[in-house]
mmCIF file of the C-alpha atoms, coordinates in Angstrom:
data_MODEL
# 
_entry.id   MODEL 
# 
loop_
_atom_site.group_PDB 
_atom_site.id 
_atom_site.type_symbol 
_atom_site.label_atom_id 
_atom_site.label_alt_id 
_atom_site.label_comp_id 
_atom_site.label_asym_id 
_atom_site.label_entity_id 
_atom_site.label_seq_id 
_atom_site.pdbx_PDB_ins_code 
_atom_site.Cartn_x 
_atom_site.Cartn_y 
_atom_site.Cartn_z 
_atom_site.occupancy 
_atom_site.B_iso_or_equiv 
_atom_site.pdbx_formal_charge 
_atom_site.auth_seq_id 
_atom_site.auth_comp_id 
_atom_site.auth_asym_id 
_atom_site.auth_atom_id 
_atom_site.pdbx_PDB_model_num 
ATOM 1   C CA . UNK A 1 1   ? 0.000   0.000    0.000   1.00 0.00 ? 1   UNK A CA 1 
ATOM 2   C CA . UNK A 1 2   ? 1.600   3.273    -1.114  1.00 0.00 ? 2   UNK A CA 1 
ATOM 3   C CA . UNK A 1 3   ? 0.575   6.812    -0.353  1.00 0.00 ? 3   UNK A CA 1 
ATOM 4   C CA . UNK A 1 4   ? 2.040   9.659    -2.362  1.00 0.00 ? 4   UNK A CA 1 
ATOM 5   C CA . UNK A 1 5   ? 2.575   12.998   -0.657  1.00 0.00 ? 5   UNK A CA 1 
ATOM 6   C CA . UNK A 1 6   ? 0.880   14.864   -3.572  1.00 0.00 ? 6   UNK A CA 1 
ATOM 7   C CA . UNK A 1 7   ? -2.429  13.806   -4.991  1.00 0.00 ? 7   UNK A CA 1 
ATOM 8   C CA . UNK A 1 8   ? -2.013  11.579   -8.009  1.00 0.00 ? 8   UNK A CA 1 
ATOM 9   C CA . UNK A 1 9   ? -4.402  11.890   -10.887 1.00 0.00 ? 9   UNK A CA 1 
ATOM 10  C CA . UNK A 1 10  ? -4.824  9.245    -13.501 1.00 0.00 ? 10  UNK A CA 1 
ATOM 11  C CA . UNK A 1 11  ? -6.880  9.275    -16.686 1.00 0.00 ? 11  UNK A CA 1 
ATOM 12  C CA . UNK A 1 12  ? -8.987  6.229    -17.387 1.00 0.00 ? 12  UNK A CA 1 
ATOM 13  C CA . UNK A 1 13  ? -10.578 5.661    -20.765 1.00 0.00 ? 13  UNK A CA 1 
ATOM 14  C CA . UNK A 1 14  ? -13.670 3.623    -21.319 1.00 0.00 ? 14  UNK A CA 1 
ATOM 15  C CA . UNK A 1 15  ? -14.265 1.751    -24.516 1.00 0.00 ? 15  UNK A CA 1 
ATOM 16  C CA . UNK A 1 16  ? -16.351 3.867    -26.869 1.00 0.00 ? 16  UNK A CA 1 
ATOM 17  C CA . UNK A 1 17  ? -16.289 6.940    -24.618 1.00 0.00 ? 17  UNK A CA 1 
ATOM 18  C CA . UNK A 1 18  ? -14.556 9.908    -26.270 1.00 0.00 ? 18  UNK A CA 1 
ATOM 19  C CA . UNK A 1 19  ? -14.156 11.905   -23.068 1.00 0.00 ? 19  UNK A CA 1 
ATOM 20  C CA . UNK A 1 20  ? -11.535 11.132   -20.405 1.00 0.00 ? 20  UNK A CA 1 
ATOM 21  C CA . UNK A 1 21  ? -12.516 11.683   -16.791 1.00 0.00 ? 21  UNK A CA 1 
ATOM 22  C CA . UNK A 1 22  ? -9.759  12.498   -14.263 1.00 0.00 ? 22  UNK A CA 1 
ATOM 23  C CA . UNK A 1 23  ? -9.856  10.357   -11.096 1.00 0.00 ? 23  UNK A CA 1 
ATOM 24  C CA . UNK A 1 24  ? -7.939  10.755   -7.836  1.00 0.00 ? 24  UNK A CA 1 
ATOM 25  C CA . UNK A 1 25  ? -6.525  7.654    -6.143  1.00 0.00 ? 25  UNK A CA 1 
ATOM 26  C CA . UNK A 1 26  ? -6.797  7.803    -2.365  1.00 0.00 ? 26  UNK A CA 1 
ATOM 27  C CA . UNK A 1 27  ? -5.411  4.859    -0.372  1.00 0.00 ? 27  UNK A CA 1 
ATOM 28  C CA . UNK A 1 28  ? -7.423  3.810    2.644   1.00 0.00 ? 28  UNK A CA 1 
ATOM 29  C CA . UNK A 1 29  ? -6.356  5.601    5.791   1.00 0.00 ? 29  UNK A CA 1 
ATOM 30  C CA . UNK A 1 30  ? -4.910  3.478    8.599   1.00 0.00 ? 30  UNK A CA 1 
ATOM 31  C CA . UNK A 1 31  ? -4.745  4.920    12.076  1.00 0.00 ? 31  UNK A CA 1 
ATOM 32  C CA . UNK A 1 32  ? -1.410  4.562    13.897  1.00 0.00 ? 32  UNK A CA 1 
ATOM 33  C CA . UNK A 1 33  ? -3.133  2.559    16.638  1.00 0.00 ? 33  UNK A CA 1 
ATOM 34  C CA . UNK A 1 34  ? -4.235  -0.083   14.098  1.00 0.00 ? 34  UNK A CA 1 
ATOM 35  C CA . UNK A 1 35  ? -0.700  -0.917   12.983  1.00 0.00 ? 35  UNK A CA 1 
ATOM 36  C CA . UNK A 1 36  ? 0.601   -4.269   14.224  1.00 0.00 ? 36  UNK A CA 1 
ATOM 37  C CA . UNK A 1 37  ? 3.774   -4.292   16.320  1.00 0.00 ? 37  UNK A CA 1 
ATOM 38  C CA . UNK A 1 38  ? 6.937   -3.972   14.248  1.00 0.00 ? 38  UNK A CA 1 
ATOM 39  C CA . UNK A 1 39  ? 5.176   -2.107   11.372  1.00 0.00 ? 39  UNK A CA 1 
ATOM 40  C CA . UNK A 1 40  ? 5.577   1.660    10.859  1.00 0.00 ? 40  UNK A CA 1 
ATOM 41  C CA . UNK A 1 41  ? 4.698   4.272    8.246   1.00 0.00 ? 41  UNK A CA 1 
ATOM 42  C CA . UNK A 1 42  ? 7.917   5.129    6.359   1.00 0.00 ? 42  UNK A CA 1 
ATOM 43  C CA . UNK A 1 43  ? 8.602   7.863    3.773   1.00 0.00 ? 43  UNK A CA 1 
ATOM 44  C CA . UNK A 1 44  ? 10.777  6.589    0.924   1.00 0.00 ? 44  UNK A CA 1 
ATOM 45  C CA . UNK A 1 45  ? 13.324  8.800    -0.932  1.00 0.00 ? 45  UNK A CA 1 
ATOM 46  C CA . UNK A 1 46  ? 10.932  9.202    -3.918  1.00 0.00 ? 46  UNK A CA 1 
ATOM 47  C CA . UNK A 1 47  ? 8.299   10.844   -1.728  1.00 0.00 ? 47  UNK A CA 1 
ATOM 48  C CA . UNK A 1 48  ? 6.099   7.787    -1.291  1.00 0.00 ? 48  UNK A CA 1 
ATOM 49  C CA . UNK A 1 49  ? 4.815   6.865    2.147   1.00 0.00 ? 49  UNK A CA 1 
ATOM 50  C CA . UNK A 1 50  ? 4.420   3.162    2.771   1.00 0.00 ? 50  UNK A CA 1 
ATOM 51  C CA . UNK A 1 51  ? 4.185   0.634    5.565   1.00 0.00 ? 51  UNK A CA 1 
ATOM 52  C CA . UNK A 1 52  ? 7.360   -1.250   6.405   1.00 0.00 ? 52  UNK A CA 1 
ATOM 53  C CA . UNK A 1 53  ? 8.575   -3.775   8.921   1.00 0.00 ? 53  UNK A CA 1 
ATOM 54  C CA . UNK A 1 54  ? 11.115  -2.290   11.287  1.00 0.00 ? 54  UNK A CA 1 
ATOM 55  C CA . UNK A 1 55  ? 13.557  -3.869   13.686  1.00 0.00 ? 55  UNK A CA 1 
ATOM 56  C CA . UNK A 1 56  ? 12.045  -4.175   17.131  1.00 0.00 ? 56  UNK A CA 1 
ATOM 57  C CA . UNK A 1 57  ? 13.720  -1.820   19.543  1.00 0.00 ? 57  UNK A CA 1 
ATOM 58  C CA . UNK A 1 58  ? 13.386  -3.952   22.624  1.00 0.00 ? 58  UNK A CA 1 
ATOM 59  C CA . UNK A 1 59  ? 12.777  -7.634   22.793  1.00 0.00 ? 59  UNK A CA 1 
ATOM 60  C CA . UNK A 1 60  ? 11.862  -9.490   25.905  1.00 0.00 ? 60  UNK A CA 1 
ATOM 61  C CA . UNK A 1 61  ? 13.775  -12.718  26.361  1.00 0.00 ? 61  UNK A CA 1 
ATOM 62  C CA . UNK A 1 62  ? 11.632  -15.842  26.358  1.00 0.00 ? 62  UNK A CA 1 
ATOM 63  C CA . UNK A 1 63  ? 10.868  -17.176  29.805  1.00 0.00 ? 63  UNK A CA 1 
ATOM 64  C CA . UNK A 1 64  ? 13.271  -19.819  31.059  1.00 0.00 ? 64  UNK A CA 1 
ATOM 65  C CA . UNK A 1 65  ? 11.809  -23.327  30.925  1.00 0.00 ? 65  UNK A CA 1 
ATOM 66  C CA . UNK A 1 66  ? 10.846  -24.755  34.259  1.00 0.00 ? 66  UNK A CA 1 
ATOM 67  C CA . UNK A 1 67  ? 13.294  -27.393  35.426  1.00 0.00 ? 67  UNK A CA 1 
ATOM 68  C CA . UNK A 1 68  ? 11.729  -30.704  36.309  1.00 0.00 ? 68  UNK A CA 1 
ATOM 69  C CA . UNK A 1 69  ? 13.345  -33.346  38.496  1.00 0.00 ? 69  UNK A CA 1 
ATOM 70  C CA . UNK A 1 70  ? 14.686  -36.510  36.880  1.00 0.00 ? 70  UNK A CA 1 
ATOM 71  C CA . UNK A 1 71  ? 12.141  -39.343  37.106  1.00 0.00 ? 71  UNK A CA 1 
ATOM 72  C CA . UNK A 1 72  ? 13.018  -42.244  39.364  1.00 0.00 ? 72  UNK A CA 1 
ATOM 73  C CA . UNK A 1 73  ? 12.682  -44.798  36.552  1.00 0.00 ? 73  UNK A CA 1 
ATOM 74  C CA . UNK A 1 74  ? 15.404  -42.950  34.623  1.00 0.00 ? 74  UNK A CA 1 
ATOM 75  C CA . UNK A 1 75  ? 17.691  -42.969  37.659  1.00 0.00 ? 75  UNK A CA 1 
ATOM 76  C CA . UNK A 1 76  ? 17.084  -46.677  38.221  1.00 0.00 ? 76  UNK A CA 1 
ATOM 77  C CA . UNK A 1 77  ? 17.781  -47.495  34.573  1.00 0.00 ? 77  UNK A CA 1 
ATOM 78  C CA . UNK A 1 78  ? 20.960  -45.439  34.619  1.00 0.00 ? 78  UNK A CA 1 
ATOM 79  C CA . UNK A 1 79  ? 22.172  -47.270  37.718  1.00 0.00 ? 79  UNK A CA 1 
ATOM 80  C CA . UNK A 1 80  ? 21.312  -50.727  36.360  1.00 0.00 ? 80  UNK A CA 1 
ATOM 81  C CA . UNK A 1 81  ? 23.117  -50.287  33.023  1.00 0.00 ? 81  UNK A CA 1 
ATOM 82  C CA . UNK A 1 82  ? 26.679  -50.692  34.392  1.00 0.00 ? 82  UNK A CA 1 
ATOM 83  C CA . UNK A 1 83  ? 25.545  -53.532  36.649  1.00 0.00 ? 83  UNK A CA 1 
ATOM 84  C CA . UNK A 1 84  ? 24.058  -55.407  33.705  1.00 0.00 ? 84  UNK A CA 1 
ATOM 85  C CA . UNK A 1 85  ? 27.200  -54.826  31.638  1.00 0.00 ? 85  UNK A CA 1 
ATOM 86  C CA . UNK A 1 86  ? 29.414  -56.096  34.458  1.00 0.00 ? 86  UNK A CA 1 
ATOM 87  C CA . UNK A 1 87  ? 27.219  -59.202  34.811  1.00 0.00 ? 87  UNK A CA 1 
ATOM 88  C CA . UNK A 1 88  ? 27.537  -59.992  31.120  1.00 0.00 ? 88  UNK A CA 1 
ATOM 89  C CA . UNK A 1 89  ? 31.318  -59.495  31.303  1.00 0.00 ? 89  UNK A CA 1 
ATOM 90  C CA . UNK A 1 90  ? 31.544  -61.822  34.315  1.00 0.00 ? 90  UNK A CA 1 
ATOM 91  C CA . UNK A 1 91  ? 29.484  -64.463  32.529  1.00 0.00 ? 91  UNK A CA 1 
ATOM 92  C CA . UNK A 1 92  ? 31.780  -64.285  29.502  1.00 0.00 ? 92  UNK A CA 1 
ATOM 93  C CA . UNK A 1 93  ? 34.850  -64.638  31.716  1.00 0.00 ? 93  UNK A CA 1 
ATOM 94  C CA . UNK A 1 94  ? 33.292  -67.613  33.509  1.00 0.00 ? 94  UNK A CA 1 
ATOM 95  C CA . UNK A 1 95  ? 32.501  -69.357  30.234  1.00 0.00 ? 95  UNK A CA 1 
ATOM 96  C CA . UNK A 1 96  ? 36.048  -68.783  28.997  1.00 0.00 ? 96  UNK A CA 1 
ATOM 97  C CA . UNK A 1 97  ? 37.392  -70.350  32.202  1.00 0.00 ? 97  UNK A CA 1 
ATOM 98  C CA . UNK A 1 98  ? 35.037  -73.338  31.837  1.00 0.00 ? 98  UNK A CA 1 
ATOM 99  C CA . UNK A 1 99  ? 36.115  -74.202  28.277  1.00 0.00 ? 99  UNK A CA 1 
ATOM 100 C CA . UNK A 1 100 ? 38.873  -76.692  29.293  1.00 0.00 ? 100 UNK A CA 1 
ATOM 101 C CA . UNK A 1 101 ? 36.421  -78.517  31.563  1.00 0.00 ? 101 UNK A CA 1 
ATOM 102 C CA . UNK A 1 102 ? 33.819  -78.628  28.804  1.00 0.00 ? 102 UNK A CA 1 
ATOM 103 C CA . UNK A 1 103 ? 36.389  -80.090  26.423  1.00 0.00 ? 103 UNK A CA 1 
ATOM 104 C CA . UNK A 1 104 ? 37.225  -82.802  29.009  1.00 0.00 ? 104 UNK A CA 1 
ATOM 105 C CA . UNK A 1 105 ? 33.524  -83.610  29.427  1.00 0.00 ? 105 UNK A CA 1 
ATOM 106 C CA . UNK A 1 106 ? 33.060  -83.988  25.678  1.00 0.00 ? 106 UNK A CA 1 
ATOM 107 C CA . UNK A 1 107 ? 36.098  -86.276  25.509  1.00 0.00 ? 107 UNK A CA 1 
ATOM 108 C CA . UNK A 1 108 ? 34.605  -88.432  28.269  1.00 0.00 ? 108 UNK A CA 1 
ATOM 109 C CA . UNK A 1 109 ? 31.255  -88.565  26.499  1.00 0.00 ? 109 UNK A CA 1 
ATOM 110 C CA . UNK A 1 110 ? 32.917  -89.667  23.265  1.00 0.00 ? 110 UNK A CA 1 
ATOM 111 C CA . UNK A 1 111 ? 34.770  -92.369  25.201  1.00 0.00 ? 111 UNK A CA 1 
ATOM 112 C CA . UNK A 1 112 ? 31.474  -93.560  26.683  1.00 0.00 ? 112 UNK A CA 1 
ATOM 113 C CA . UNK A 1 113 ? 29.867  -93.636  23.225  1.00 0.00 ? 113 UNK A CA 1 
ATOM 114 C CA . UNK A 1 114 ? 32.813  -95.656  21.891  1.00 0.00 ? 114 UNK A CA 1 
ATOM 115 C CA . UNK A 1 115 ? 32.521  -98.093  24.808  1.00 0.00 ? 115 UNK A CA 1 
ATOM 116 C CA . UNK A 1 116 ? 28.808  -98.621  24.236  1.00 0.00 ? 116 UNK A CA 1 
ATOM 117 C CA . UNK A 1 117 ? 29.321  -99.037  20.504  1.00 0.00 ? 117 UNK A CA 1 
ATOM 118 C CA . UNK A 1 118 ? 32.051  -101.599 21.068  1.00 0.00 ? 118 UNK A CA 1 
ATOM 119 C CA . UNK A 1 119 ? 29.880  -103.580 23.446  1.00 0.00 ? 119 UNK A CA 1 
ATOM 120 C CA . UNK A 1 120 ? 26.944  -103.542 21.023  1.00 0.00 ? 120 UNK A CA 1 
ATOM 121 C CA . UNK A 1 121 ? 28.939  -104.378 17.893  1.00 0.00 ? 121 UNK A CA 1 
ATOM 122 C CA . UNK A 1 122 ? 31.166  -107.111 19.383  1.00 0.00 ? 122 UNK A CA 1 
ATOM 123 C CA . UNK A 1 123 ? 28.520  -109.887 19.161  1.00 0.00 ? 123 UNK A CA 1 
ATOM 124 C CA . UNK A 1 124 ? 27.816  -108.969 15.556  1.00 0.00 ? 124 UNK A CA 1 
ATOM 125 C CA . UNK A 1 125 ? 31.501  -109.153 14.704  1.00 0.00 ? 125 UNK A CA 1 
ATOM 126 C CA . UNK A 1 126 ? 31.765  -112.582 16.352  1.00 0.00 ? 126 UNK A CA 1 
ATOM 127 C CA . UNK A 1 127 ? 28.788  -113.941 14.435  1.00 0.00 ? 127 UNK A CA 1 
ATOM 128 C CA . UNK A 1 128 ? 30.217  -112.663 11.165  1.00 0.00 ? 128 UNK A CA 1 
ATOM 129 C CA . UNK A 1 129 ? 33.498  -114.516 11.682  1.00 0.00 ? 129 UNK A CA 1 
ATOM 130 C CA . UNK A 1 130 ? 31.886  -117.929 12.374  1.00 0.00 ? 130 UNK A CA 1 
ATOM 131 C CA . UNK A 1 131 ? 31.395  -120.382 9.614   1.00 0.00 ? 131 UNK A CA 1 
ATOM 132 C CA . UNK A 1 132 ? 27.889  -121.641 9.196   1.00 0.00 ? 132 UNK A CA 1 
ATOM 133 C CA . UNK A 1 133 ? 28.305  -123.830 6.120   1.00 0.00 ? 133 UNK A CA 1 
ATOM 134 C CA . UNK A 1 134 ? 26.404  -126.775 7.585   1.00 0.00 ? 134 UNK A CA 1 
ATOM 135 C CA . UNK A 1 135 ? 29.132  -128.519 9.490   1.00 0.00 ? 135 UNK A CA 1 
ATOM 136 C CA . UNK A 1 136 ? 29.643  -128.189 13.167  1.00 0.00 ? 136 UNK A CA 1 
ATOM 137 C CA . UNK A 1 137 ? 31.736  -125.374 14.393  1.00 0.00 ? 137 UNK A CA 1 
ATOM 138 C CA . UNK A 1 138 ? 34.287  -125.645 17.078  1.00 0.00 ? 138 UNK A CA 1 
ATOM 139 C CA . UNK A 1 139 ? 33.695  -125.113 20.742  1.00 0.00 ? 139 UNK A CA 1 
ATOM 140 C CA . UNK A 1 140 ? 32.064  -121.913 21.918  1.00 0.00 ? 140 UNK A CA 1 
ATOM 141 C CA . UNK A 1 141 ? 34.523  -119.205 22.725  1.00 0.00 ? 141 UNK A CA 1 
ATOM 142 C CA . UNK A 1 142 ? 34.249  -117.146 25.848  1.00 0.00 ? 142 UNK A CA 1 
ATOM 143 C CA . UNK A 1 143 ? 35.421  -113.553 25.655  1.00 0.00 ? 143 UNK A CA 1 
ATOM 144 C CA . UNK A 1 144 ? 36.076  -111.532 28.749  1.00 0.00 ? 144 UNK A CA 1 
ATOM 145 C CA . UNK A 1 145 ? 36.592  -107.826 28.896  1.00 0.00 ? 145 UNK A CA 1 
ATOM 146 C CA . UNK A 1 146 ? 38.540  -105.906 31.465  1.00 0.00 ? 146 UNK A CA 1 
ATOM 147 C CA . UNK A 1 147 ? 37.718  -102.182 31.357  1.00 0.00 ? 147 UNK A CA 1 
ATOM 148 C CA . UNK A 1 148 ? 39.315  -99.654  33.655  1.00 0.00 ? 148 UNK A CA 1 
ATOM 149 C CA . UNK A 1 149 ? 38.939  -95.922  33.979  1.00 0.00 ? 149 UNK A CA 1 
ATOM 150 C CA . UNK A 1 150 ? 40.712  -93.517  36.323  1.00 0.00 ? 150 UNK A CA 1 
ATOM 151 C CA . UNK A 1 151 ? 38.888  -90.568  37.825  1.00 0.00 ? 151 UNK A CA 1 
ATOM 152 C CA . UNK A 1 152 ? 35.336  -89.441  37.345  1.00 0.00 ? 152 UNK A CA 1 
ATOM 153 C CA . UNK A 1 153 ? 35.738  -88.488  33.680  1.00 0.00 ? 153 UNK A CA 1 
ATOM 154 C CA . UNK A 1 154 ? 38.871  -90.466  32.834  1.00 0.00 ? 154 UNK A CA 1 
ATOM 155 C CA . UNK A 1 155 ? 39.394  -92.281  29.559  1.00 0.00 ? 155 UNK A CA 1 
ATOM 156 C CA . UNK A 1 156 ? 38.277  -95.876  29.608  1.00 0.00 ? 156 UNK A CA 1 
ATOM 157 C CA . UNK A 1 157 ? 40.715  -98.574  28.462  1.00 0.00 ? 157 UNK A CA 1 
ATOM 158 C CA . UNK A 1 158 ? 39.944  -102.237 28.020  1.00 0.00 ? 158 UNK A CA 1 
ATOM 159 C CA . UNK A 1 159 ? 41.338  -105.577 26.954  1.00 0.00 ? 159 UNK A CA 1 
ATOM 160 C CA . UNK A 1 160 ? 39.716  -108.604 25.325  1.00 0.00 ? 160 UNK A CA 1 
ATOM 161 C CA . UNK A 1 161 ? 40.696  -112.084 26.537  1.00 0.00 ? 161 UNK A CA 1 
ATOM 162 C CA . UNK A 1 162 ? 39.815  -115.006 24.336  1.00 0.00 ? 162 UNK A CA 1 
ATOM 163 C CA . UNK A 1 163 ? 39.549  -118.272 26.274  1.00 0.00 ? 163 UNK A CA 1 
# 
């Protein structure tokens, strides 16, 4: 919205009208009390008066946010985090210390599996070596086994005696 300091006249022509009528342009008047804050009437170097935003002279700082106490659940979580991390680290250390014992247990289990397999497959091996072609076989053989193991999870050793 511009206001000129001298009245401005403009000629408007209507289609088919031979006579031109002078008109005066008057901007609407705004009272100084109606201007929003930060807007002022300014006179430009060409003589025009216009509304313009100006820098505010004084600004009030925004109010400081109210400080709230830290919730108890946040404090509890913050205190439990290092405890949980230390527990996981201790569990990892304990597992790393238990690895040699676990290896010994697996060795003992494999020895037990081998012992059971030998006991189950021995009769089949004996039957396969006998001749059953219709004639009588020799006397029945008796096989004895002596198996010893030292310690709770020691390796089992054994001997076969054919008699």
